[in-house]
C-alpha positions in Angstrom: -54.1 -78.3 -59.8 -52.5 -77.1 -57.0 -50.2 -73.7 -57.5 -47.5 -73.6 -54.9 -46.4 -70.2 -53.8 -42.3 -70.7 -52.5 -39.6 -72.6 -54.0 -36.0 -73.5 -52.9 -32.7 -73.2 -54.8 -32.7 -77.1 -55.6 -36.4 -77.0 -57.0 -35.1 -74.0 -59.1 -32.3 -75.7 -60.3 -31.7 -76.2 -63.7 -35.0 -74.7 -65.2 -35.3 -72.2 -67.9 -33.8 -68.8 -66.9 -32.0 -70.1 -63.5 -28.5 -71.1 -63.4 -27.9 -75.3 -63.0 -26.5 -75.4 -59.8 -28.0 -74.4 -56.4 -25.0 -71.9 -55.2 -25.4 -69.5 -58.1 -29.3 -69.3 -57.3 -28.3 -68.6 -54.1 -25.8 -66.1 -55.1 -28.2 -64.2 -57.6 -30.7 -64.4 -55.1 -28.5 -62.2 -52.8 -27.7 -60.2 -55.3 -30.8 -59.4 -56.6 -32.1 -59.2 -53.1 -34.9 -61.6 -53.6 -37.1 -62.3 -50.9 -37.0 -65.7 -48.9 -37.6 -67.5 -46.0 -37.1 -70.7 -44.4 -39.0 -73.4 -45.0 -40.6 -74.9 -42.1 -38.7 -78.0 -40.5 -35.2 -77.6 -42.9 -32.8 -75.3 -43.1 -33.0 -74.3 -47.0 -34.0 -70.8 -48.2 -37.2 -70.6 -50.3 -38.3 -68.1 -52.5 -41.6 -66.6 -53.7 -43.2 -67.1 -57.3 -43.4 -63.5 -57.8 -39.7 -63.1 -57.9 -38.7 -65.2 -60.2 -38.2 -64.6 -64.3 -41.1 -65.4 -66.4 -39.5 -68.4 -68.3 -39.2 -69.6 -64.9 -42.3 -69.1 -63.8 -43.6 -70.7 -67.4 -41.7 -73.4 -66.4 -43.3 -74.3 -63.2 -46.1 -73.8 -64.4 -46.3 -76.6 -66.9 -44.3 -78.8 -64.9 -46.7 -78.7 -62.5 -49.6 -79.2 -65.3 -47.8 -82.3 -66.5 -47.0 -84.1 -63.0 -51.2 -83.1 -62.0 -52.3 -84.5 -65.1 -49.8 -88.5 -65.0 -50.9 -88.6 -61.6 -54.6 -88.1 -62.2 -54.1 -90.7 -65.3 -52.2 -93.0 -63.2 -54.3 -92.5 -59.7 -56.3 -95.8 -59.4 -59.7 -96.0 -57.8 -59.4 -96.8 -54.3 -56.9 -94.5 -54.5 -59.6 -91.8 -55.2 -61.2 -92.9 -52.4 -58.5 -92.7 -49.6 -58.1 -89.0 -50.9 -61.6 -88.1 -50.3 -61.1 -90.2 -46.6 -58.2 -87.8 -46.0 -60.1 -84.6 -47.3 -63.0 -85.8 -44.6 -60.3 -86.1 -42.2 -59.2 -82.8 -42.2 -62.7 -80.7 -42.5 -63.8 -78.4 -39.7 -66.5 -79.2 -37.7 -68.9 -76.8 -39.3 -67.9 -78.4 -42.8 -68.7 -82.0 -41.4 -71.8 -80.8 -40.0 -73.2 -80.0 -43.5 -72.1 -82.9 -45.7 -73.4 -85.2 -43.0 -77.0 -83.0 -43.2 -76.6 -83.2 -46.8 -76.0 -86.7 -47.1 -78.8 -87.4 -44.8 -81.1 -85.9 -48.0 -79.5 -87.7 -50.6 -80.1 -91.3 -48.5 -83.8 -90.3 -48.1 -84.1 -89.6 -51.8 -82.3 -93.2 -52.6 -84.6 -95.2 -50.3 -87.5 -93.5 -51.9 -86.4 -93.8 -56.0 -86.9 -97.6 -55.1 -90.7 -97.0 -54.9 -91.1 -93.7 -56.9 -89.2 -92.6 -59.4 -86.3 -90.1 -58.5 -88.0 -86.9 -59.7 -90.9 -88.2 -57.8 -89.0 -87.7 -54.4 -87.3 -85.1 -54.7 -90.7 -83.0 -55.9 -92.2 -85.2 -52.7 -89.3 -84.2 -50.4 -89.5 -80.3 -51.5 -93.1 -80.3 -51.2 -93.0 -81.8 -47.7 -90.8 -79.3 -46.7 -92.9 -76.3 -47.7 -95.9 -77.7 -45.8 -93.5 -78.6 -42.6 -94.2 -82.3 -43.5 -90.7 -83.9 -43.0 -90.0 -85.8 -40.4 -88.1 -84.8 -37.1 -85.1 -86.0 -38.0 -84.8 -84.5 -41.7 -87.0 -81.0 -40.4 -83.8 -80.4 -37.8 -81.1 -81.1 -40.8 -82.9 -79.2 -43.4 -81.6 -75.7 -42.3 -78.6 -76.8 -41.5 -77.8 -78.1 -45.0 -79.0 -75.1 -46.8 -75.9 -73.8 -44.7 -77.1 -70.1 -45.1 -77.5 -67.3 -43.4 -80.7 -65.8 -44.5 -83.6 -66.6 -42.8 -85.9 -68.9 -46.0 -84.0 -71.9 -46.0 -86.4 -74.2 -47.3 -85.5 -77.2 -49.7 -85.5 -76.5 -53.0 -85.8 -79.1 -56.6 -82.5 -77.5 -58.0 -80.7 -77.9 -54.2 -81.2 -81.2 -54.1 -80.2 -82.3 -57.7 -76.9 -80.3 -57.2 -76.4 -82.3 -53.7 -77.2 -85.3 -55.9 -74.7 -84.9 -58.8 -71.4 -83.9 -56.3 -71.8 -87.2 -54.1 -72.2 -89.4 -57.5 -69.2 -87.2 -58.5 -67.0 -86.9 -55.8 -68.6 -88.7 -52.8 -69.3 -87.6 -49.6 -66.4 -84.9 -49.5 -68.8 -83.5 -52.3 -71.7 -82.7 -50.0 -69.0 -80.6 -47.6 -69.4 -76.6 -48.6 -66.3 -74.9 -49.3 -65.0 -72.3 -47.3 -63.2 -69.5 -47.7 -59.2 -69.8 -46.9 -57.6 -67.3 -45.6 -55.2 -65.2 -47.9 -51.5 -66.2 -47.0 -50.5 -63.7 -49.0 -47.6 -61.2 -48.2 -48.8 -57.7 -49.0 -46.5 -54.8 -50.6 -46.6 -52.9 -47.1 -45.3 -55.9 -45.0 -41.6 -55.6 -45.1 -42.0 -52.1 -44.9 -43.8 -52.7 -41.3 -42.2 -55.3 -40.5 -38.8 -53.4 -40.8 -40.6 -51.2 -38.1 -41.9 -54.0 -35.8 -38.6 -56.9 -35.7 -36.4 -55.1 -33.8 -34.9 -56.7 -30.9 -36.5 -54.0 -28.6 -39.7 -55.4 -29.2 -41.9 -52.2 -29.8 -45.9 -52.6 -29.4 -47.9 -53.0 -32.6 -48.9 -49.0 -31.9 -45.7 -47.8 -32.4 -44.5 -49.9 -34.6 -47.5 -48.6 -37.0 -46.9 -45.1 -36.1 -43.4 -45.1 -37.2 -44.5 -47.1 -40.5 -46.8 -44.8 -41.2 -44.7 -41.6 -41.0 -42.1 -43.7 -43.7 -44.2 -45.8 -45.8 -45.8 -43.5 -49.4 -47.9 -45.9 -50.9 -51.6 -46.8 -50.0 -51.3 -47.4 -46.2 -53.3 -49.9 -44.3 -55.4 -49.6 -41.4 -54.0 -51.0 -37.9 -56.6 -53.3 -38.1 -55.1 -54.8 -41.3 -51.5 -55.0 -39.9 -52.8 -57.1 -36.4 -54.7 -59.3 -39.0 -51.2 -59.8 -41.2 -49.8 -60.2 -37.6 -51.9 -63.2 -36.7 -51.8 -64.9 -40.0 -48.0 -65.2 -39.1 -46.0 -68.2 -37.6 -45.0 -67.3 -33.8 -40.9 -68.1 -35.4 -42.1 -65.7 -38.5 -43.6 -62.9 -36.5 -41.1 -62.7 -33.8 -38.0 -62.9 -35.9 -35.4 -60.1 -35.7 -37.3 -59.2 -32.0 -35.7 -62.2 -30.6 -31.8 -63.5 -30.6 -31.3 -66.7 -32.6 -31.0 -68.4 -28.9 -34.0 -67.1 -27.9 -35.7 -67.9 -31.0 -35.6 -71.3 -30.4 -38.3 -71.7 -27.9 -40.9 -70.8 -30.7 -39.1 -73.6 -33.2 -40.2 -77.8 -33.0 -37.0 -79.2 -31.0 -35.4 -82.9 -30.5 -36.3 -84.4 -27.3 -32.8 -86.5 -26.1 -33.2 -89.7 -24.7 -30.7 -91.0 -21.8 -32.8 -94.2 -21.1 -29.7 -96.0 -23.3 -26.8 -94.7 -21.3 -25.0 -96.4 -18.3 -23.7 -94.3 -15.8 -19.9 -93.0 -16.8 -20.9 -93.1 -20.4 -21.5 -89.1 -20.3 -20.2 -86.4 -17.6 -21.5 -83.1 -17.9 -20.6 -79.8 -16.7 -21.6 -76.2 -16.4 -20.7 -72.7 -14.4 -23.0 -70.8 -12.7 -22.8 -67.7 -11.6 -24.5 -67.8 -7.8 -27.3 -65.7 -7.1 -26.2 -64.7 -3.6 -23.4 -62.6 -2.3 -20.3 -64.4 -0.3 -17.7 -62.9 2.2 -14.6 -63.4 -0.1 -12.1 -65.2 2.4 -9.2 -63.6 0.4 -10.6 -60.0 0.5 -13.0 -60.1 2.8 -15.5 -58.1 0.1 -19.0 -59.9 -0.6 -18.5 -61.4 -4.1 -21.3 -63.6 -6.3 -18.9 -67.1 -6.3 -18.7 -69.1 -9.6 -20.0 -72.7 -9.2 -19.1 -75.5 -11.6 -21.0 -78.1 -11.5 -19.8 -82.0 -12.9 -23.4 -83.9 -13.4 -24.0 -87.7 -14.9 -26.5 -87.8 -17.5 -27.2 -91.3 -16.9 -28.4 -91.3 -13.2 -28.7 -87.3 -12.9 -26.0 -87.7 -10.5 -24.3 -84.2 -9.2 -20.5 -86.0 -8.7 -18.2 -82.6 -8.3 -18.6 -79.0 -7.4 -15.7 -76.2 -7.1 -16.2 -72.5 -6.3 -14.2 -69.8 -7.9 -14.7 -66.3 -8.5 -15.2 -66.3 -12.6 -15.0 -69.8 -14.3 -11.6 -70.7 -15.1 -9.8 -74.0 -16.3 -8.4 -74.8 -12.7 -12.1 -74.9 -11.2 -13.4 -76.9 -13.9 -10.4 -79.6 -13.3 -10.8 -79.6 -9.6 -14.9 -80.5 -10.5 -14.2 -83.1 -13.0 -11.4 -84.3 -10.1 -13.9 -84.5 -7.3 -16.8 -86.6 -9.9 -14.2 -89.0 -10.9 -13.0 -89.5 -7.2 -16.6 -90.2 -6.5 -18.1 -91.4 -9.5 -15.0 -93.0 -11.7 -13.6 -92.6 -15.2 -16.2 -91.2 -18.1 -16.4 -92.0 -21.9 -17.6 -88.5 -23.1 -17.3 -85.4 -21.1 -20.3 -83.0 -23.1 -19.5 -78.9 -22.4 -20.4 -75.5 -23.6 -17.8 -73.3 -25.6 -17.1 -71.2 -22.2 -13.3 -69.8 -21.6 -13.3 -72.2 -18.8 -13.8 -75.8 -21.1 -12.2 -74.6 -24.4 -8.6 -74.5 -23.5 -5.9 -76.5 -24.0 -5.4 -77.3 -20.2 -8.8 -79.3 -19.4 -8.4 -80.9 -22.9 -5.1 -82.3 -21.9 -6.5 -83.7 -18.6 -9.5 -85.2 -20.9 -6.8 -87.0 -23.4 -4.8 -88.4 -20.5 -7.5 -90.1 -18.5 -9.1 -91.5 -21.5 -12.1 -89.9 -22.4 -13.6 -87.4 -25.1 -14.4 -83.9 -25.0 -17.6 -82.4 -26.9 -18.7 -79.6 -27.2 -22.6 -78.2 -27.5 -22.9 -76.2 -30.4 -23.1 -72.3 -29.9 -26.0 -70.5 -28.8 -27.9 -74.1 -28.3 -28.3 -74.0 -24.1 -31.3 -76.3 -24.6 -28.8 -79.0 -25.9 -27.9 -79.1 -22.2 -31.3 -78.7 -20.3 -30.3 -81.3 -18.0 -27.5 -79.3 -16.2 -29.0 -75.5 -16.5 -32.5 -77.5 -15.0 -30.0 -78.9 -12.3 -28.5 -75.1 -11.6 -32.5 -74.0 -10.9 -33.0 -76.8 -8.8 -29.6 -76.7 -6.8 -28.0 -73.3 -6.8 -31.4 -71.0 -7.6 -33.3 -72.6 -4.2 -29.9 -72.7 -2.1 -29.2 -68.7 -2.8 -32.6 -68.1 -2.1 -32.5 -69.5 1.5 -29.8 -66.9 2.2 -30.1 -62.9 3.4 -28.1 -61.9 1.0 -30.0 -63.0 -2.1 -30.1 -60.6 -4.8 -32.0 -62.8 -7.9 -34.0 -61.0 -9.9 -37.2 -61.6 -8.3 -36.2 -60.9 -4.6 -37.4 -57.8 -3.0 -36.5 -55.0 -4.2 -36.9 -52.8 -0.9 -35.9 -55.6 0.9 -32.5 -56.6 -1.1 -31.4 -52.5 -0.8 -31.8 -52.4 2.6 -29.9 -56.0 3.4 -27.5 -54.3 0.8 -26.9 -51.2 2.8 -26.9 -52.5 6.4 -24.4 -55.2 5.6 -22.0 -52.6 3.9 -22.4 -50.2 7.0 -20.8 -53.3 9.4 -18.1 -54.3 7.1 -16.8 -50.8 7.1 -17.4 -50.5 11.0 -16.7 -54.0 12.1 -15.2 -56.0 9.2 -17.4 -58.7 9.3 -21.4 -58.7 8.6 -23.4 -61.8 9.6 -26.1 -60.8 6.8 -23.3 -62.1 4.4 -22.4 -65.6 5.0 -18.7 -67.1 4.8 -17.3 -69.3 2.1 -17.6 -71.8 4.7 -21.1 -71.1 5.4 -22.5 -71.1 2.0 -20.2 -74.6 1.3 -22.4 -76.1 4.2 -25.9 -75.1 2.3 -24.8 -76.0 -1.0 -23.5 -79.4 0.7 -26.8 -80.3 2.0 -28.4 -78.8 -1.4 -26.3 -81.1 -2.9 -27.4 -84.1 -1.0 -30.9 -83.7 -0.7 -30.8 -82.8 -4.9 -29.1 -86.6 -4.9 -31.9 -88.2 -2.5 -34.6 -86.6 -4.1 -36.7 -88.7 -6.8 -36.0 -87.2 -10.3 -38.8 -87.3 -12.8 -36.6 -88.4 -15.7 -35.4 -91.8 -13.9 -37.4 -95.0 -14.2 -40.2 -96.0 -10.9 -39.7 -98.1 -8.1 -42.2 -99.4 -5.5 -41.5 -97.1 -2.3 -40.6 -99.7 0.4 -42.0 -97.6 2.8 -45.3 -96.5 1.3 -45.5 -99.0 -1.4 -46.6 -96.4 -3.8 -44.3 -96.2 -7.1 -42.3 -93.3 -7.5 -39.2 -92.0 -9.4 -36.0 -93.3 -8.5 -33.5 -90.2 -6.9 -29.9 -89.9 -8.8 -28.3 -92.1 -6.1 -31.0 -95.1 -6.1 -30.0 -95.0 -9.9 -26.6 -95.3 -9.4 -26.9 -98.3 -7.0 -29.3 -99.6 -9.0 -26.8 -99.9 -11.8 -24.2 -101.3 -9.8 -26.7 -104.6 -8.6 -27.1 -105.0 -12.4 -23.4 -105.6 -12.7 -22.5 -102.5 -13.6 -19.3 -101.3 -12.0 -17.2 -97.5 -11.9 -13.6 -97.3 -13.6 -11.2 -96.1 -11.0 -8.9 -94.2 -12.0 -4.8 -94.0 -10.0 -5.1 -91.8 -7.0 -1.5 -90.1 -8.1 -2.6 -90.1 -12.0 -6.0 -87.9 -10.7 -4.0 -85.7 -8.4 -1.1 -85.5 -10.9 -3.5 -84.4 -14.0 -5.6 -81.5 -11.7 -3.1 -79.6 -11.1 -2.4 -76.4 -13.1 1.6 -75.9 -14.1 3.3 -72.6 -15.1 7.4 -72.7 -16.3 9.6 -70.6 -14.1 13.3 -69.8 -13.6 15.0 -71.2 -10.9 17.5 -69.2 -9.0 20.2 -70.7 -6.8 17.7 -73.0 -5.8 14.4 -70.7 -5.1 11.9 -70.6 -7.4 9.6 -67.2 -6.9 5.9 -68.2 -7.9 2.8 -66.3 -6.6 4.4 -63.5 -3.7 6.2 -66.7 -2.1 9.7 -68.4 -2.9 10.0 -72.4 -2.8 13.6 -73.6 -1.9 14.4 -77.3 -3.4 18.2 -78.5 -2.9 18.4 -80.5 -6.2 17.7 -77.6 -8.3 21.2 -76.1 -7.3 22.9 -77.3 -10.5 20.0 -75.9 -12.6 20.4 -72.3 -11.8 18.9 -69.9 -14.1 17.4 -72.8 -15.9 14.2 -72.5 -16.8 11.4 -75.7 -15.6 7.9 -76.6 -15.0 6.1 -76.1 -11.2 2.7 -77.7 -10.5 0.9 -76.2 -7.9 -2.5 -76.6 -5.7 -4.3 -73.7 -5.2 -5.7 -75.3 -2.0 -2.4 -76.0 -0.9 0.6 -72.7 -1.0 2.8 -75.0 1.5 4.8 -76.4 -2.0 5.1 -76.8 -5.2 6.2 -79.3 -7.5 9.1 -79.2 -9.6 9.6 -80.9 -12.7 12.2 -80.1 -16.1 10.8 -79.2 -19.3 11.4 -82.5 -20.9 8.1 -83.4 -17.7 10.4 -85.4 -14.9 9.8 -84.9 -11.8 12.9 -83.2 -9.3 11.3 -83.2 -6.2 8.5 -80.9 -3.8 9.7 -77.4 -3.6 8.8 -75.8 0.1 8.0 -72.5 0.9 10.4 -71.2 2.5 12.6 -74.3 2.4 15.4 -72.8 2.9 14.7 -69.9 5.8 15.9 -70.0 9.4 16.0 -67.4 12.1 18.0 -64.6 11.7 19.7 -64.3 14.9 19.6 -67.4 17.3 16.3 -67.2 19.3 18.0 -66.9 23.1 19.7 -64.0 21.8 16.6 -62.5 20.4 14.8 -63.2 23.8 17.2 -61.6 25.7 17.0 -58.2 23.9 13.7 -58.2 24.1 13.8 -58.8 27.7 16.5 -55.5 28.1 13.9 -53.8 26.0 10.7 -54.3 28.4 13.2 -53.5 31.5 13.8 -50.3 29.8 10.7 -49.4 29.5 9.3 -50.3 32.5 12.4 -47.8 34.1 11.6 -45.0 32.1 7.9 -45.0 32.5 8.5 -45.3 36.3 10.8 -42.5 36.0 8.0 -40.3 34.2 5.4 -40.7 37.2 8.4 -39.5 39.8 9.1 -36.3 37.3 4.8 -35.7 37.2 4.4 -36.3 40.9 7.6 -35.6 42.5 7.6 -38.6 44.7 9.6 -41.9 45.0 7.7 -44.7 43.2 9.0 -48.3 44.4 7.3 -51.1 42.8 9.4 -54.0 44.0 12.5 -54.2 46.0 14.3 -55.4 43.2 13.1 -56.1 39.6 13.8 -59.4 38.4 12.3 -59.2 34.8 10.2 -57.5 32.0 6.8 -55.8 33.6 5.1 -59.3 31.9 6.9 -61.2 34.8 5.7 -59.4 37.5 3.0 -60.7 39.6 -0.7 -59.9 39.5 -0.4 -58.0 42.8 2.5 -55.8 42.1 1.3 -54.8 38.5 -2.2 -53.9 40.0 -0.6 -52.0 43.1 1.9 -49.9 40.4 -1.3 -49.2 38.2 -3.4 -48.1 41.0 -0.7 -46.1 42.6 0.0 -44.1 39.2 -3.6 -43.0 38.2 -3.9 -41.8 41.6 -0.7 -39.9 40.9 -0.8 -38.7 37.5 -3.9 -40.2 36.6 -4.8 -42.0 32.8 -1.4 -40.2 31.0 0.8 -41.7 33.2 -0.3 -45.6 32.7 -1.0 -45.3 28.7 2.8 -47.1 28.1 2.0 -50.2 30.2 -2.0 -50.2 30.2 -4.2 -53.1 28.0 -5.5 -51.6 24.9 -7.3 -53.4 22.1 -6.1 -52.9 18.0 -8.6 -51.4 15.9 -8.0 -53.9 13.3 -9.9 -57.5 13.6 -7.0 -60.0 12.5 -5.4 -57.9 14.7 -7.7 -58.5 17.9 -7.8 -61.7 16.8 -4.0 -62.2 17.1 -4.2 -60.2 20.6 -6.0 -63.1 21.8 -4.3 -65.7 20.2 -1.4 -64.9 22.4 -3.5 -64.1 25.9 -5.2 -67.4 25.0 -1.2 -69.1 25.1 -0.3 -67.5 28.1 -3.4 -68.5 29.8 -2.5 -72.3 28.3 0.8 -71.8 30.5 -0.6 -70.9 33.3 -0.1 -67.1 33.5 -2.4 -64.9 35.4 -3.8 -61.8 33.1 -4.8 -58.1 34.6 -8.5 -58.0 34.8 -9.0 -56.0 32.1 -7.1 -58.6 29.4 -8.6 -61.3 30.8 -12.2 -59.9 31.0 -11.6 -59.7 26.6 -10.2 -62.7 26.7 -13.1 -64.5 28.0 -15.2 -62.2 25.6 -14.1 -62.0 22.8 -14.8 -65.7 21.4 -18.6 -64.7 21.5 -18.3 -62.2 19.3 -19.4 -62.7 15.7 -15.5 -61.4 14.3 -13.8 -64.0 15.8 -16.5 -66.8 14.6 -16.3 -65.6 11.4 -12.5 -65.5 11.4 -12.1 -69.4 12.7 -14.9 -70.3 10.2 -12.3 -68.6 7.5 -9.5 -71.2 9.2 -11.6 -74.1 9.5 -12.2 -73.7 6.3 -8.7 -73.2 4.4 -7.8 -75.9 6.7 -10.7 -78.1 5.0 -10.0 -77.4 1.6 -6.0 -78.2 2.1 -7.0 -81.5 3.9 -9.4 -82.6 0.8 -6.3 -81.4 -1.7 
């Protein structure tokens, strides 16, 4: 008879002294504070035998008397012998060793009783081995199946009618020694220790004993004990309560998904990930850690769309699933976390409309979706770690301050740092990340014969994809307009005599003028702040709102130019009236002045600048003399406008056109027209 130690609220049901349904055990369990655990490989809550009332454990008792004895009655002969084939099965090697020893005895005493009778050998077997008559191969099993430890183990008349009796009795499995199981036990000191030791900042067994023993008043174990309680333990028992329920899982038995069934389209995936490198933010120009979202096929392993934000949000999460069906077509399920940026009414709506289902993974289960957090270490860990600027946890440490420090030290003096690299920049690495991730053979896809090499290998995401399409399979397309209709974010605003105000800038439509202070629905593209689209609450659209629309100069330009030619003529009298006040002399520059100072000639300009430091020296030319901004957009502006007055064919002074030709080698203005080039991009690809 077998005593089992733990039993759940359904075994418990019913019997004497438990209530008849499962709940209320549960509930008086609680109450009582009854100890429990789970059972291994289910979710239900056992309970110890100790615990329970003694009706109950009467109960058990004889049930479990009754069901031993009907199956022993019932239990038919081969039966018997499969159980002792399955009791062979699972001795130790030491155990096997024995019986077979043992059993090589018993043989040797049933060849002989066909000559002698059976007291006969056995007295000839035990007197052989006194006088070291047995043979070699019974002389080397002898000791060994006395399995002792002392040193006299020679055969004995009583030994070998015992061996005798258990095989007729029970077989071979009778012949196998017992051995000594280890006590599985819990002692009266373990929750008490283990109170001490489960805490989630995993303290050594040494302090957690120390602490124990200061609290604990009854009879306290030795250290040695507790480590040998310790390893008795399950790696999911002993590290409870020291581990998250998350983290806990790595020591559980686990579901291995299959995708060997799915077509490509049948499941889209997606993830964020916070980037393990820093970025120049093109909007403040502050290094910032980008959030990448990451649109995957769990068919081919595909990566199909990828946006960048700064935290993840619903509108990078649309423009991802809007680049993968561009590239990859419609989906049947899209599979997500519970993140801010997936469980919100916006992405489900864009879901709904194109046709597919959302579903989400089940809290605190990341290993659900190995396949995308694998894709994140593969993609975004090894393209952060090709930059400067990485700062993962196991870069440098000397190395990451010191990239850390220099790079602040030339954004504060410069405004730009190349050990940071530009939104532009890092969208190049993870591009060819990207790609070679694609081209790369994936372990998970099925093997092809290399048609270069010949050698089989794994098929890479996009030889799956084709490979699918020869098969017959073919991508849903979705409507251009329905794609770019469904990504884009809309807020409700007022109108007002045609503008509408939304994000620092107003948008001018002409049909809105008979909906003043009406309030309607813009869509916008945050790639695009040129216009916005306009449609009523009821969702019709009125039209493209422009920024701006409705703007126009505030004083006809030929008027403007001609005041701001009076202007420079003023100025270009006064200064020349300072230098005659500082050096007393007549200062002609031309015979007569036929425009602003910017008109004049090379020659003249030079000959009135040389003429005036040698008058009143530097003070006298700081009105009229080059001088660069201290701000960067604002060089880079300076230049912008030498650079068109050089495209018309105007001559500069030498020191404006020595920075003109300069400047474009520096690193500020590369870094600004990377910052361009790539707004431009991104409004393009909108």
């Amino acid at each position: 008879m077998t005593v089992r130690k733990w039993f759940t609220s359904r075994e418990l049901a019913g019997l004497p002294g438990m209530p008849g349904t499962e709940r209320a055990i549960q509930i008086r369990a609680k109450r009582e504070r009854w100890e429990g655990q789970g059972r291994l490989g289910s979710k239900a809550i056992e309970y110890p035998f100790a615990v329970l009332p003694t009706e109950t454990q009467a109960a058990l008792l004889a049930r479990l008397v009754t069901t031993d004895q009907q199956q022993a009655a019932e239990a038919p002969a081969q039966d018997v012998a499969l159980r002792n084939d399955i009791s062979v099965s699972r001795l130790t090697d030491e155990q096997r060793a024995v019986m077979t020893a043992r059993l090589a005895f018993v043989r040797e005493i049933e060849r002989m009783s066909q000559v002698v009778s059976q007291q006969k050998a056995i007295t000839t077997l035990v007197q052989a081995a006194r006088d070291g008559m047995l043979s070699k191969y019974l002389e080397d099993r002898a000791a060994r199946a006395n399995d002792r430890k002392t040193a006299d183990r020679t055969l004995s008349e009583r030994t070998l009618k015992r061996w005798l009796a258990s095989y007729r009795a029970d077989g071979e499995i009778g012949l196998a020694p017992e051995r000594r199981k280890a006590d599985l036990g819990i002692p009266d000191w373990a929750p008490d220790f283990l109170r001490c030791y489960q805490r989630p900042t995993k303290p050594a067994v040494e302090r957690a004993y120390a602490e124990f023993a200061e609290k604990y008043q009854g009879d306290r174990p030795s250290i040695h004990q507790v480590r040998r309680f310790l390893a008795k333990l399950s790696p999911e028992a002993r590290e409870r309560g020291r581990y998250s329920p998350q983290e806990l899982k790595a020591f559980k038995p686990f579901r291995r998904r299959s995708t060997k069934n799915l077509m490509p389209g049948d499941v889209y995936t997606a993830d964020g990930h916070k980037f393990d490198a820093e970025v120049i933010n093109p909007r403040t120009g502050k290094p910032f850690r980008p959030e990448v979202t990451t649109t995957m096929d769990v068919a081919t392993r595909r990566i199909l769309g990828v946006s960048v934000g700064e935290s993840e949000n619903s509108i990078d999460v649309m423009h991802s699933l809007r680049d993968a069906i561009e590239r990859g077509g419609m989906f049947a399920l899209f599979y997500v976390d519970n993140g801010s940026g997936f469980a919100n009414d916006a992405v489900r709506e864009v879901v709904d409309r194109l046709g597919g289902e959302m579903v989400h993974a089940l809290p605190y289960n990341s290993q659900a979706r190995g396949l995308i957090e694998r894709a994140h270490k593969t993609v975004w860990v090894a393209a952060a770690k090709r930059l400067v600027s990485y700062i993962g946890a196991d870069m440098d440490k000397h190395a990451g301050t010191r990239v850390h420090r220099i790079s602040r030290q030339q954004l504060r003096d410069h405004g730009t740092t190349r050990l940071i690299p530009t939104l532009s920049e890092f969208m190049d690495v993870a591009s060819v990340e990207i790609e070679d991730y694609n081209n790369r053979p994936h372990r998970a896809l099925a093997k092809i014969r290399d048609p270069q090499t010949g050698r089989l290998r794994h098929m890479s995401p996009n030889e799956a994809w084709e490979a699918a399409r020869s098969s017959g399979w073919e991508p849903m397309l979705a409507p251009p307009d329905l794609v770019s209709d469904l990504m884009r974010p809309q807020v409700v605003r007022r109108t007002l005599r045609g503008e509408i105000a939304w994000d620092g800038n107003r948008y001018f439509l002409d049909e809105l003028r008979n909906l003043h202070g009406e309030d309607v629905r813009i869509a916008y593209d945050v790639h695009d702040a040129s216009r916005i689209w306009v449609r009523t609450l009821a969702g019709e659209l009125i039209g493209e709102a422009l920024i701006d629309g409705n703007a126009e100069d505030y004083q006809p330009l030929n008027r403007i130019q001609k005041a701001r030619e009076r202007l420079a003529q003023g100025q270009l009298k006064r200064g020349i009236e300072k230098i005659e006040r500082a050096s007393g002399q007549r200062l002609e520059l031309v015979p007569k002045a036929i425009g602003p100072s910017s008109n004049l000639l090379p020659e003249q300009k030079q000959a009135a600048l040389e003429y005036a430091e040698q008058v009143v020296g530097h003070q006298a030319i700081q009105a009229d003399a080059f001088q660069v901004p201290g701000d960067s957009m604002a060089r880079y502006r300076l230049w912008k406008r030498l650079d068109a007055r050089v495209a018309s064919g105007e001559l500069l002074d030498d020191e404006a056109s020595r920075w003109h030709r300069s400047y474009p080698d520096t690193p500020e203005y590369l870094d600004i027209l990377d910052m361009y080039e790539f707004t431009a991009a991104s409004t393009a690809h909108a």
